[in-house]
XYZ file of C-alpha atoms in Angstrom:
731
model
C 135.545 -76.659 86.835
C 134.530 -80.262 86.181
C 137.584 -82.690 85.541
C 138.220 -84.235 82.578
C 137.394 -87.797 83.530
C 134.138 -86.294 84.768
C 133.258 -84.890 81.466
C 134.193 -88.156 79.787
C 132.022 -90.066 82.219
C 129.226 -87.685 81.384
C 129.533 -87.963 77.666
C 129.620 -91.824 77.544
C 126.650 -91.666 79.494
C 124.954 -89.351 77.144
C 125.884 -91.676 74.289
C 124.323 -94.676 76.051
C 121.171 -92.839 76.441
C 119.820 -94.914 73.253
C 120.979 -97.846 71.336
C 122.859 -97.213 68.306
C 120.356 -97.419 65.450
C 122.911 -99.544 63.470
C 122.990 -102.177 66.027
C 122.098 -105.547 65.046
C 121.115 -106.356 68.623
C 117.930 -105.370 70.465
C 117.880 -104.496 74.548
C 116.224 -107.568 76.390
C 114.023 -105.390 78.257
C 112.509 -104.014 75.088
C 112.627 -106.897 73.025
C 110.363 -108.612 76.241
C 107.867 -105.623 76.215
C 107.524 -106.195 72.358
C 106.527 -109.850 73.443
C 103.844 -108.443 75.704
C 102.755 -106.307 72.846
C 101.914 -109.108 70.819
C 99.705 -110.542 73.697
C 97.974 -107.470 73.891
C 97.533 -107.697 69.809
C 95.457 -110.945 70.639
C 93.251 -109.340 72.935
C 92.675 -106.665 70.272
C 91.950 -109.331 67.459
C 88.359 -109.457 66.779
C 88.750 -112.832 65.293
C 89.493 -114.208 68.740
C 86.442 -114.872 70.798
C 85.291 -112.415 73.424
C 86.164 -114.029 76.625
C 89.555 -115.161 75.303
C 90.566 -111.686 74.325
C 89.665 -110.455 77.946
C 91.759 -113.489 78.942
C 94.775 -112.153 76.615
C 93.979 -108.424 78.207
C 94.310 -110.352 81.728
C 97.644 -112.325 80.499
C 99.122 -108.754 79.265
C 98.455 -107.423 82.723
C 99.989 -109.973 84.710
C 102.950 -110.476 82.731
C 103.520 -106.486 82.911
C 103.102 -106.664 86.688
C 105.779 -109.227 86.987
C 108.296 -107.487 84.112
C 108.168 -104.589 86.620
C 108.490 -106.800 90.063
C 111.447 -108.784 88.204
C 113.065 -106.945 85.633
C 112.243 -103.449 86.712
C 113.322 -104.318 90.005
C 116.814 -105.723 88.898
C 117.417 -102.401 87.128
C 116.438 -100.217 90.003
C 118.939 -101.970 92.071
C 121.158 -102.016 89.582
C 120.929 -98.157 88.896
C 121.512 -97.515 92.491
C 124.461 -99.898 93.020
C 125.991 -99.808 89.839
C 124.874 -97.020 87.728
C 127.666 -97.232 85.060
C 126.868 -100.938 84.016
C 126.027 -100.822 80.522
C 123.833 -103.224 78.785
C 126.098 -105.309 76.654
C 123.891 -105.202 73.761
C 122.343 -102.037 73.790
C 124.674 -99.942 75.553
C 122.087 -98.801 77.640
C 122.501 -97.592 81.213
C 120.274 -99.124 83.955
C 118.415 -95.796 84.520
C 118.328 -95.426 80.435
C 116.648 -98.954 80.141
C 114.135 -98.082 83.115
C 113.183 -94.708 81.101
C 112.701 -96.803 78.087
C 110.604 -99.475 79.624
C 108.386 -96.697 81.140
C 108.027 -94.829 77.635
C 107.176 -98.199 75.815
C 104.601 -99.056 78.643
C 102.962 -95.748 78.318
C 102.559 -96.084 74.656
C 101.187 -99.797 75.159
C 98.772 -98.429 77.710
C 96.633 -96.456 74.911
C 96.079 -99.739 73.207
C 94.967 -101.745 76.350
C 92.833 -98.823 77.288
C 91.178 -99.026 73.967
C 90.979 -102.802 73.879
C 89.284 -102.741 77.530
C 86.764 -100.374 76.158
C 86.139 -102.612 73.096
C 85.611 -105.751 75.295
C 83.484 -104.034 78.116
C 81.077 -102.435 75.100
C 80.583 -106.236 73.607
C 79.840 -107.452 76.832
C 77.425 -105.011 77.485
C 75.786 -106.034 74.004
C 75.518 -109.522 75.004
C 73.780 -108.623 78.446
C 76.793 -108.644 80.427
C 77.260 -105.295 82.020
C 80.494 -104.363 83.702
C 79.122 -101.516 85.762
C 80.144 -97.920 85.485
C 79.130 -96.165 88.367
C 79.578 -92.835 86.450
C 76.624 -93.411 84.590
C 74.621 -96.318 86.470
C 71.000 -96.520 86.496
C 69.060 -96.400 89.649
C 68.051 -99.988 89.706
C 71.662 -100.923 89.397
C 72.619 -98.335 92.052
C 69.911 -99.737 94.444
C 71.296 -103.259 93.903
C 74.947 -102.077 94.206
C 74.302 -100.461 97.486
C 72.660 -103.493 98.946
C 76.184 -105.434 98.151
C 78.073 -102.676 99.693
C 75.929 -102.977 102.703
C 76.664 -106.727 102.885
C 80.621 -106.232 102.849
C 80.788 -103.126 104.577
C 81.915 -104.605 107.798
C 84.950 -106.071 106.043
C 86.069 -102.764 105.364
C 88.615 -101.098 107.942
C 89.388 -97.297 107.095
C 92.642 -95.578 108.501
C 92.285 -92.090 108.629
C 95.577 -89.933 108.972
C 96.275 -86.053 108.786
C 97.793 -84.878 105.678
C 101.158 -84.293 107.491
C 101.679 -88.063 108.629
C 103.225 -90.619 106.830
C 101.296 -93.072 104.801
C 100.553 -96.716 106.431
C 102.932 -99.500 104.446
C 101.025 -100.353 101.319
C 101.725 -104.123 100.515
C 102.720 -105.000 97.114
C 100.062 -106.616 94.781
C 97.383 -105.312 97.072
C 94.605 -102.748 96.243
C 93.564 -100.049 98.337
C 91.286 -96.961 97.770
C 92.867 -93.503 99.076
C 90.436 -90.788 99.356
C 90.958 -86.878 100.342
C 89.021 -85.820 103.142
C 87.675 -82.219 103.938
C 88.577 -78.704 102.892
C 91.970 -77.601 101.816
C 94.197 -76.613 104.730
C 92.284 -79.200 107.151
C 92.499 -82.442 104.689
C 92.818 -85.856 105.830
C 93.607 -88.985 104.112
C 91.300 -92.158 104.250
C 93.059 -95.515 103.223
C 91.034 -98.319 102.875
C 92.687 -101.920 102.205
C 90.308 -104.260 99.668
C 92.186 -107.340 100.620
C 89.486 -108.930 102.684
C 86.870 -108.322 100.122
C 86.165 -110.312 96.886
C 87.645 -108.682 93.457
C 84.080 -108.557 92.136
C 80.460 -109.289 92.773
C 77.654 -110.243 90.795
C 74.008 -110.261 90.159
C 70.977 -110.269 87.415
C 68.231 -108.152 86.396
C 65.983 -109.013 83.401
C 68.112 -111.382 82.015
C 71.337 -109.257 82.078
C 74.575 -110.193 84.152
C 75.645 -107.113 86.365
C 79.253 -107.441 87.214
C 80.505 -105.096 89.904
C 83.949 -104.298 90.376
C 84.473 -103.913 94.394
C 86.948 -101.534 94.257
C 84.772 -99.239 92.258
C 81.666 -100.130 94.288
C 83.737 -98.974 97.539
C 84.984 -95.900 95.802
C 81.496 -94.752 95.052
C 79.813 -95.599 98.380
C 82.385 -94.042 100.368
C 80.241 -91.531 101.703
C 78.431 -94.399 103.443
C 81.591 -95.634 104.829
C 83.088 -92.664 106.081
C 79.858 -90.987 107.391
C 81.257 -88.508 109.665
C 83.652 -87.170 106.624
C 83.708 -85.409 103.459
C 84.832 -87.174 100.836
C 86.457 -84.680 98.091
C 88.435 -87.185 95.801
C 89.677 -90.470 95.664
C 91.415 -93.281 93.576
C 92.191 -96.834 93.722
C 96.180 -97.523 94.014
C 98.012 -100.552 93.566
C 102.047 -100.546 94.385
C 104.384 -102.729 92.357
C 107.254 -103.570 94.680
C 110.508 -105.093 93.978
C 110.422 -108.573 93.748
C 114.431 -108.741 93.080
C 115.089 -110.201 96.647
C 117.299 -113.835 96.847
C 118.431 -115.852 99.527
C 121.547 -114.008 99.642
C 119.687 -111.022 101.131
C 118.823 -113.082 104.366
C 121.994 -115.315 104.470
C 123.536 -113.141 107.694
C 120.668 -114.533 109.759
C 123.016 -117.456 110.372
C 120.063 -119.788 109.968
C 121.046 -123.464 108.613
C 117.618 -124.331 107.451
C 117.173 -123.338 103.912
C 113.478 -123.204 104.048
C 113.497 -120.878 106.867
C 115.761 -118.744 105.177
C 113.498 -118.864 102.059
C 110.485 -117.964 104.244
C 112.465 -114.882 105.454
C 113.261 -113.874 101.806
C 109.542 -114.012 101.138
C 108.776 -111.739 104.088
C 111.418 -109.193 102.725
C 110.181 -109.157 99.408
C 106.847 -108.105 100.355
C 108.483 -104.769 101.963
C 110.759 -103.920 99.039
C 111.087 -100.588 97.332
C 108.127 -99.410 95.068
C 108.996 -99.829 91.234
C 105.575 -98.603 90.039
C 102.181 -96.892 91.148
C 98.863 -97.515 89.449
C 95.897 -95.125 89.861
C 92.300 -96.078 88.850
C 90.416 -92.646 88.904
C 91.510 -88.833 88.399
C 92.712 -86.799 90.944
C 93.434 -83.366 90.781
C 97.172 -82.360 90.068
C 97.741 -81.255 93.562
C 96.338 -84.257 95.360
C 98.136 -86.377 92.555
C 101.350 -84.639 93.666
C 100.880 -85.100 97.574
C 100.013 -88.790 97.070
C 103.379 -89.412 95.045
C 105.447 -87.695 97.600
C 104.282 -89.712 100.379
C 104.528 -92.729 98.450
C 108.187 -91.957 97.494
C 108.239 -92.623 93.973
C 109.203 -90.737 90.907
C 106.454 -89.034 88.892
C 107.588 -91.120 85.820
C 106.948 -94.405 87.666
C 103.145 -93.464 88.455
C 100.606 -94.640 85.697
C 96.859 -93.564 85.485
C 94.838 -96.387 83.744
C 91.042 -96.882 83.092
C 91.665 -100.311 82.847
C 90.670 -102.343 86.042
C 93.757 -103.917 88.154
C 92.008 -107.044 88.701
C 89.760 -108.672 85.469
C 89.133 -111.981 87.128
C 85.443 -111.540 86.913
C 85.853 -113.187 83.715
C 85.336 -116.580 85.311
C 81.733 -115.709 86.409
C 80.689 -115.567 83.309
C 78.388 -118.299 81.987
C 78.392 -120.087 78.637
C 77.774 -118.047 75.656
C 77.733 -119.242 72.203
C 81.397 -118.357 70.418
C 82.800 -116.473 73.495
C 85.463 -119.217 74.133
C 87.596 -121.458 72.249
C 86.518 -124.448 70.835
C 87.042 -127.356 73.552
C 90.389 -128.992 73.238
C 91.020 -131.367 75.966
C 94.470 -133.388 76.235
C 94.234 -137.112 74.773
C 94.045 -139.021 77.924
C 94.748 -142.398 75.629
C 98.073 -143.118 74.094
C 97.955 -146.807 73.857
C 99.343 -147.965 76.938
C 97.977 -148.799 80.453
C 99.448 -149.021 83.812
C 101.842 -152.203 83.467
C 102.567 -151.676 79.867
C 105.015 -148.934 80.211
C 108.209 -150.360 81.174
C 108.126 -153.299 78.468
C 107.549 -150.601 75.882
C 109.955 -148.212 76.578
C 112.377 -150.981 76.981
C 112.301 -151.050 73.214
C 111.087 -147.892 71.858
C 111.182 -144.384 72.914
C 108.039 -142.807 73.940
C 107.585 -139.017 73.043
C 104.546 -137.104 74.472
C 103.231 -133.541 73.656
C 101.581 -131.608 75.893
C 99.075 -130.278 76.214
C 97.548 -131.993 73.223
C 98.203 -135.181 75.002
C 97.580 -135.778 78.607
C 100.195 -135.660 81.487
C 98.624 -138.657 83.206
C 100.333 -141.393 81.179
C 103.634 -140.025 82.828
C 101.901 -140.205 86.226
C 101.040 -143.905 85.306
C 104.400 -144.568 84.696
C 105.567 -143.361 88.436
C 102.809 -145.501 89.652
C 103.888 -148.514 87.523
C 107.351 -147.979 89.013
C 106.033 -147.727 92.496
C 104.343 -150.969 92.355
C 107.187 -152.871 90.288
C 109.389 -155.090 92.931
C 112.207 -154.769 90.471
C 112.261 -150.781 90.826
C 114.959 -149.728 93.753
C 114.709 -145.806 93.045
C 113.201 -142.814 91.606
C 114.960 -139.587 91.228
C 113.469 -136.329 89.900
C 113.951 -132.703 89.767
C 110.961 -130.476 90.475
C 110.570 -126.865 89.796
C 106.977 -125.882 89.693
C 104.006 -128.207 90.765
C 100.367 -127.597 90.598
C 98.721 -126.808 93.883
C 97.070 -130.352 94.013
C 99.970 -132.510 92.054
C 99.339 -135.966 91.040
C 102.751 -136.263 90.465
C 103.550 -135.384 93.919
C 101.328 -137.992 94.892
C 102.905 -140.837 92.988
C 105.958 -139.930 94.459
C 104.781 -139.662 97.803
C 103.116 -143.439 96.916
C 106.414 -144.927 95.579
C 108.121 -143.904 99.070
C 105.764 -145.645 100.822
C 105.909 -148.702 98.830
C 109.531 -148.913 99.844
C 111.183 -147.312 96.967
C 114.327 -144.676 97.359
C 112.810 -141.729 96.092
C 114.771 -138.431 95.802
C 113.329 -135.248 95.023
C 115.530 -132.199 94.173
C 113.024 -129.581 94.834
C 114.325 -125.969 93.665
C 113.069 -123.486 96.292
C 114.057 -120.582 94.244
C 111.373 -121.017 91.355
C 110.399 -117.351 91.438
C 107.008 -116.720 93.008
C 106.292 -120.395 93.589
C 108.562 -120.166 96.627
C 106.033 -120.811 99.192
C 104.330 -123.841 97.298
C 107.617 -125.646 96.885
C 108.444 -124.972 100.648
C 104.729 -126.727 101.497
C 105.637 -129.460 99.062
C 109.399 -130.035 100.368
C 107.355 -130.568 103.620
C 104.818 -133.146 102.250
C 107.250 -134.861 100.366
C 109.720 -135.379 103.405
C 106.633 -136.655 105.620
C 105.870 -138.994 103.148
C 109.288 -140.693 103.267
C 111.242 -139.183 100.292
C 114.610 -137.663 100.382
C 114.288 -133.990 99.597
C 117.429 -131.825 98.503
C 117.182 -128.178 97.673
C 119.919 -127.769 95.017
C 122.678 -125.708 94.334
C 123.777 -122.598 96.355
C 124.948 -120.692 93.002
C 122.631 -122.158 90.447
C 119.132 -122.772 89.880
C 118.018 -126.459 89.209
C 115.693 -125.786 86.206
C 115.894 -129.326 84.499
C 113.013 -131.613 83.920
C 114.727 -134.612 84.523
C 113.483 -138.129 86.097
C 115.642 -141.326 86.672
C 114.099 -144.661 87.463
C 116.397 -147.521 88.427
C 115.374 -151.187 88.281
C 117.454 -154.441 89.198
C 116.848 -157.494 87.229
C 119.058 -160.214 88.972
C 122.467 -158.727 89.211
C 121.779 -156.362 86.419
C 120.738 -152.836 86.495
C 118.671 -150.973 83.854
C 117.143 -147.698 83.816
C 114.367 -145.445 82.354
C 115.064 -141.599 81.577
C 112.603 -138.910 81.023
C 113.777 -135.280 79.931
C 111.377 -132.748 79.463
C 110.858 -129.056 78.370
C 108.331 -128.287 80.755
C 107.588 -128.677 84.404
C 105.747 -131.584 86.209
C 102.605 -129.870 86.472
C 99.279 -131.070 85.636
C 97.687 -127.445 85.399
C 100.383 -126.097 83.055
C 100.273 -129.310 81.449
C 97.083 -128.217 80.025
C 98.064 -124.548 79.124
C 101.468 -124.803 77.835
C 102.863 -126.771 74.663
C 106.068 -128.788 75.898
C 107.296 -132.315 75.061
C 108.545 -135.066 77.175
C 110.651 -138.093 75.979
C 111.308 -141.218 77.851
C 113.888 -143.639 77.027
C 115.833 -146.886 77.988
C 118.974 -145.629 76.640
C 121.807 -146.375 79.241
C 124.016 -143.575 77.988
C 121.244 -140.993 79.064
C 120.765 -143.120 82.325
C 124.506 -142.719 83.211
C 124.683 -139.122 82.709
C 121.282 -138.727 84.630
C 122.922 -140.792 87.452
C 125.778 -138.755 87.333
C 123.950 -135.389 87.624
C 121.721 -136.648 90.434
C 125.050 -137.919 92.447
C 126.819 -134.760 91.855
C 123.787 -132.189 93.028
C 122.932 -134.579 96.043
C 126.592 -133.612 97.277
C 125.918 -129.862 96.183
C 128.407 -129.813 93.023
C 127.283 -129.064 89.405
C 126.574 -131.931 87.230
C 129.844 -133.312 85.500
C 130.595 -133.401 81.675
C 127.738 -135.006 79.983
C 128.245 -137.352 77.015
C 124.724 -138.529 75.876
C 122.465 -135.904 77.343
C 123.408 -132.235 77.339
C 123.580 -130.745 80.900
C 123.976 -127.242 81.333
C 126.039 -125.260 82.248
C 128.917 -127.523 81.572
C 127.470 -129.507 78.487
C 125.114 -127.293 76.516
C 126.511 -123.949 75.142
C 129.841 -125.859 74.030
C 127.671 -128.363 72.173
C 125.314 -125.832 70.663
C 128.055 -123.840 69.375
C 130.179 -126.825 68.048
C 126.844 -128.008 66.095
C 126.493 -124.572 64.815
C 130.284 -125.022 63.633
C 129.009 -127.922 61.750
C 126.630 -126.289 59.888
C 128.869 -123.333 58.823
C 131.009 -125.719 57.432
C 128.386 -126.996 54.947
C 128.121 -123.390 53.609
C 124.605 -123.221 51.782
C 123.865 -126.769 52.463
C 123.442 -125.879 56.287
C 120.408 -125.989 57.787
C 119.437 -124.606 61.624
C 116.032 -124.446 63.367
C 115.562 -123.457 66.673
C 112.206 -123.499 68.967
C 112.836 -121.427 72.339
C 111.287 -119.320 74.248
C 114.107 -116.424 74.287
C 117.573 -115.751 73.159
C 119.766 -112.900 74.559
C 123.424 -114.883 74.671
C 125.984 -112.855 72.794
C 127.960 -116.078 71.867
C 125.267 -118.037 70.233
C 123.895 -114.930 68.385
C 127.362 -114.160 66.948
C 127.627 -117.798 65.798
C 124.102 -117.418 64.304
C 125.206 -114.364 62.276
C 128.267 -116.306 61.294
C 125.808 -119.055 60.164
C 123.943 -116.582 58.109
C 127.026 -115.011 56.389
C 128.203 -118.695 55.386
C 124.711 -119.026 53.627
C 123.294 -121.349 56.365
C 119.491 -121.070 56.570
C 118.472 -120.622 59.956
C 114.828 -120.815 61.495
C 114.162 -119.055 64.868
C 110.871 -119.819 66.526
C 111.029 -117.772 69.627
C 108.018 -117.034 71.241
C 109.358 -114.065 73.565
C 112.844 -112.339 73.899
C 114.724 -112.275 70.678
C 117.802 -109.891 70.733
C 118.962 -110.539 67.114
C 117.390 -108.736 64.244
C 116.826 -110.624 61.291
C 117.185 -109.858 57.536
C 119.926 -107.304 58.116
C 121.982 -107.319 54.692
C 125.556 -108.915 55.138
C 124.846 -110.070 58.576
C 121.389 -111.936 59.205
C 119.846 -112.104 55.690
C 119.602 -115.539 56.003
C 117.868 -115.860 59.392
C 114.205 -115.685 59.856
C 112.559 -114.981 63.359
C 108.791 -116.057 63.877
C 106.785 -115.504 66.976
C 103.463 -117.676 67.656
C 101.144 -116.488 70.489
C 98.069 -118.413 70.700
C 95.675 -120.334 72.895
C 98.536 -122.219 74.545
C 101.619 -120.768 75.753
C 104.555 -121.894 73.626
C 107.122 -123.399 75.702
C 108.719 -126.377 74.412
C 112.290 -125.984 73.463
C 113.806 -127.861 70.128
C 117.220 -127.611 68.593
C 117.664 -129.126 64.983
C 120.911 -128.902 63.242
C 121.143 -130.087 59.423
C 118.530 -132.300 57.590
C 117.669 -135.792 56.339
C 120.061 -138.299 57.243
C 122.598 -135.687 58.697
C 120.192 -134.338 61.180
C 120.803 -133.763 64.989
C 117.719 -133.098 66.887
C 117.552 -132.276 70.680
C 114.618 -131.146 73.271
C 115.188 -129.783 76.615
C 114.353 -127.378 79.544
C 116.637 -124.285 78.528
C 116.581 -121.450 76.484
C 119.210 -119.344 74.836
C 119.294 -116.806 77.708
C 122.545 -116.081 79.703
C 121.009 -117.649 82.896
C 120.063 -120.934 81.010
C 123.301 -121.195 79.642
C 125.555 -120.066 82.415
C 123.745 -120.195 85.833
C 121.225 -122.924 85.552
C 121.560 -126.672 85.656
C 119.440 -127.648 82.398
C 119.062 -131.033 80.460
C 118.586 -131.867 77.161
C 118.303 -135.219 75.415
C 118.938 -136.329 71.568
C 115.904 -137.591 69.623
C 117.306 -140.493 67.737
C 114.413 -143.040 66.795
C 112.515 -142.562 63.532
C 109.117 -142.048 65.004
C 109.865 -139.360 67.849
C 112.269 -137.357 65.408
C 109.055 -137.376 62.808
C 106.983 -136.235 65.420
C 109.240 -133.572 66.632
C 109.844 -132.438 63.072
C 106.019 -132.017 62.560
C 106.251 -129.609 65.105
C 108.639 -127.354 63.342
C 106.950 -127.845 59.911
C 103.549 -126.535 61.679
C 105.286 -123.538 63.003
C 106.927 -122.950 59.562
C 103.241 -123.010 57.817
C 101.733 -120.925 60.488
C 100.638 -117.665 59.421
C 97.341 -117.460 61.257
C 99.034 -117.092 64.878
C 102.633 -116.141 63.926
C 104.117 -112.678 63.599
C 107.665 -112.455 61.567
C 110.362 -110.196 62.900
C 111.375 -107.304 60.766
C 114.797 -106.055 60.295
C 113.989 -103.259 62.410
C 112.843 -105.405 65.178
C 108.742 -105.037 64.400
C 106.558 -108.142 64.200
C 104.255 -108.267 61.199
C 101.489 -111.001 60.564
C 101.926 -112.356 56.953
C 98.483 -112.166 55.385
C 96.291 -114.973 54.169
C 97.133 -117.120 56.946
C 93.457 -118.363 58.109
C 93.453 -122.086 59.043
C 97.129 -122.276 59.203
C 97.406 -122.299 63.003
C 100.466 -124.587 64.111
C 98.625 -125.086 67.500
C 95.377 -126.497 65.880
C 97.276 -128.728 63.418
C 99.507 -129.977 66.106
C 96.368 -130.991 68.117
C 94.881 -132.787 65.536
C 98.143 -134.647 64.793
C 99.236 -135.613 68.188
C 95.608 -136.361 69.898
C 95.358 -139.079 67.293
C 98.618 -140.724 67.845
C 98.504 -143.906 69.577
C 101.311 -146.452 70.353
C 101.245 -150.316 70.143
C 102.077 -152.061 73.303
C 104.486 -154.893 73.461
C 103.213 -158.108 73.361
C 104.189 -160.640 76.165
C 102.301 -159.107 78.934
C 103.207 -156.520 81.472
C 106.915 -156.305 82.408
C 105.973 -156.212 85.957
C 102.438 -156.131 87.110
C 101.241 -153.851 89.387
C 100.658 -154.771 92.845
C 97.272 -153.208 93.588
C 95.276 -150.254 92.389
C 96.971 -147.119 92.579
C 95.769 -144.052 94.325
C 95.186 -140.586 92.653
C 94.745 -137.391 94.794
C 91.960 -135.287 95.124
C 91.950 -132.066 92.932
C 90.572 -129.916 95.597
C 92.223 -127.376 97.924
C 94.350 -128.881 100.653
C 93.917 -126.813 103.712
C 96.334 -128.077 106.115
C 99.757 -130.300 105.570
C 97.822 -133.240 107.318
C 94.836 -133.153 105.097
C 97.117 -132.604 102.139
C 99.077 -135.616 103.208
C 96.212 -137.990 103.477
C 94.837 -136.839 100.071
C 98.039 -138.110 98.532
C 97.385 -141.409 99.495
C 93.633 -141.711 98.939
C 92.653 -144.501 96.560
C 90.161 -143.962 93.611
C 90.228 -144.410 89.915
C 92.374 -142.361 87.849
C 90.328 -139.743 86.037
C 90.620 -136.901 83.650
C 89.664 -134.006 85.292
């Protein structure tokens, strides 16, 4: 007979199978899946240009892949190691969260398949045919057979008996698995596709034919396996758990952190599967046999009619109305190299990406490198582009004799190898490189330039919401504030000094520096608005929110009559509009051509307004386990510019959806022409500041270099290109 304790445990688990319907909170994972559904809805929107819809479908798939690698990976470990650990917001156990995520994914897959079918048909109507080998013309098959012949020698099948174990299938790679021979004598053929391109293309009679390589190989398997009888086959992709951190390899006893990170990346590739996808129908018996060999539960296996790789989008040429109207970042802001210091000494400078280019910030770094009065540049680096102009400027500054300190966070997930490479490049260029803190990710976007005038020191501090990455700087909406405020500089200097010693940044005064000086400031300023009652105002623009303390304080704001506007692109675990609790809270999510990424915190309005921007969201990790940096926006012009963003978001009904009390999102009617992103592009791309008269604060010593944007095959080539001297150009 079961004991009383075991019965109670079972009862508790049963109660936690579903979140309570009256709960004001939403499970984080389900909220994220709701965000990805909004991405999928953009792919389904006929008002979005055709190839942009295809891009949104690609983003949806990529997002989902990362979700399973990371979030389901974490829950999978938790279900094994701590199965009774309930989600603090929904009460769901780890296994129940996984089950709900799988259920929602299956529901969304129906829409994804419908979207793909519609996009494929519309492409075909425009003479772009993604070949379907189940109904292919003789001419197309002959051309495809020739293409197969060209890549056949790059395919290396491995054939095993049915009673043998499958060879290891690497995560993120695609395979063809074929059943060979008659029942009882069957064998399996496994064909990895990592050596061949994802797609091929040819033209016939003015029509572009796109051949997806996995389907091409699957169709012509009899030509590859001439001595075998192919009974059935499928394209297979395994998603593996990416929840592996440095702690998993600490026992190596290796003092070199870069080597530990490399070991972690190797381990990640071999982690347990969290999802398996099939493209192509198999018999029930064959499917069951394959699932058994893959050692995954049936619930984690998906069969989809959407190709795993949609990157063929890039080979489709220009077609009228297929893409968004061109919107290039404005390179000109009114300042040239040699004019930044003098301007910033008297004015704060705000830049808004991607409406404005990141190159003016690169110019500022080169101006610092060439200024004989500049002593040092300190910067935190999280994600950089493959050919980083920022890295080139930092390397150039070190070559010019400046003390350049780069705090490079190696644990930027899925960018670890890129950061390992850059740590070597920057060290070889003469920069000092440190790797952050053992138990806290350094996620801040913080740069400090120190100058000496005679016996006096002065500083320029930059605080941003996004990475120093020129590529994402044209894809994400972000903000960068540059100031000569000495209070901000003192806090930044203290933060860098602490982190260089492996310590957390101390309590800050002018800046907010998480984890010690972020959450408490937010809660204090929310209390200030609560005290105002119905005159209180709060507006946050963040990417995600799940911190219980902040959400409870926002509930108190609403109950006190404070009007709360939350512009949250992704995860929002608080339901708005619930009577007696959140009826004064509005939650809007904007999904458009650019990824909303900036973080803005506004408390009060008018003369009583406090306005901040910085690198952190309202997730537990940002508040408690990361180093984040925020700066107050204080000058009239920069405040007006940031408020313009919030006003545009408030008025957006074209690309925003409003969260309902039940957690669903609805688009407001009549929103054509109200896109906040279009409005802000027009606003920021036209902004020009007026240089200070009297000439540059310190003339540049010589023309400054800009790196080539082409791929860098070797470390030596990459370093040489960092110092290539050519005119700055917008790419």
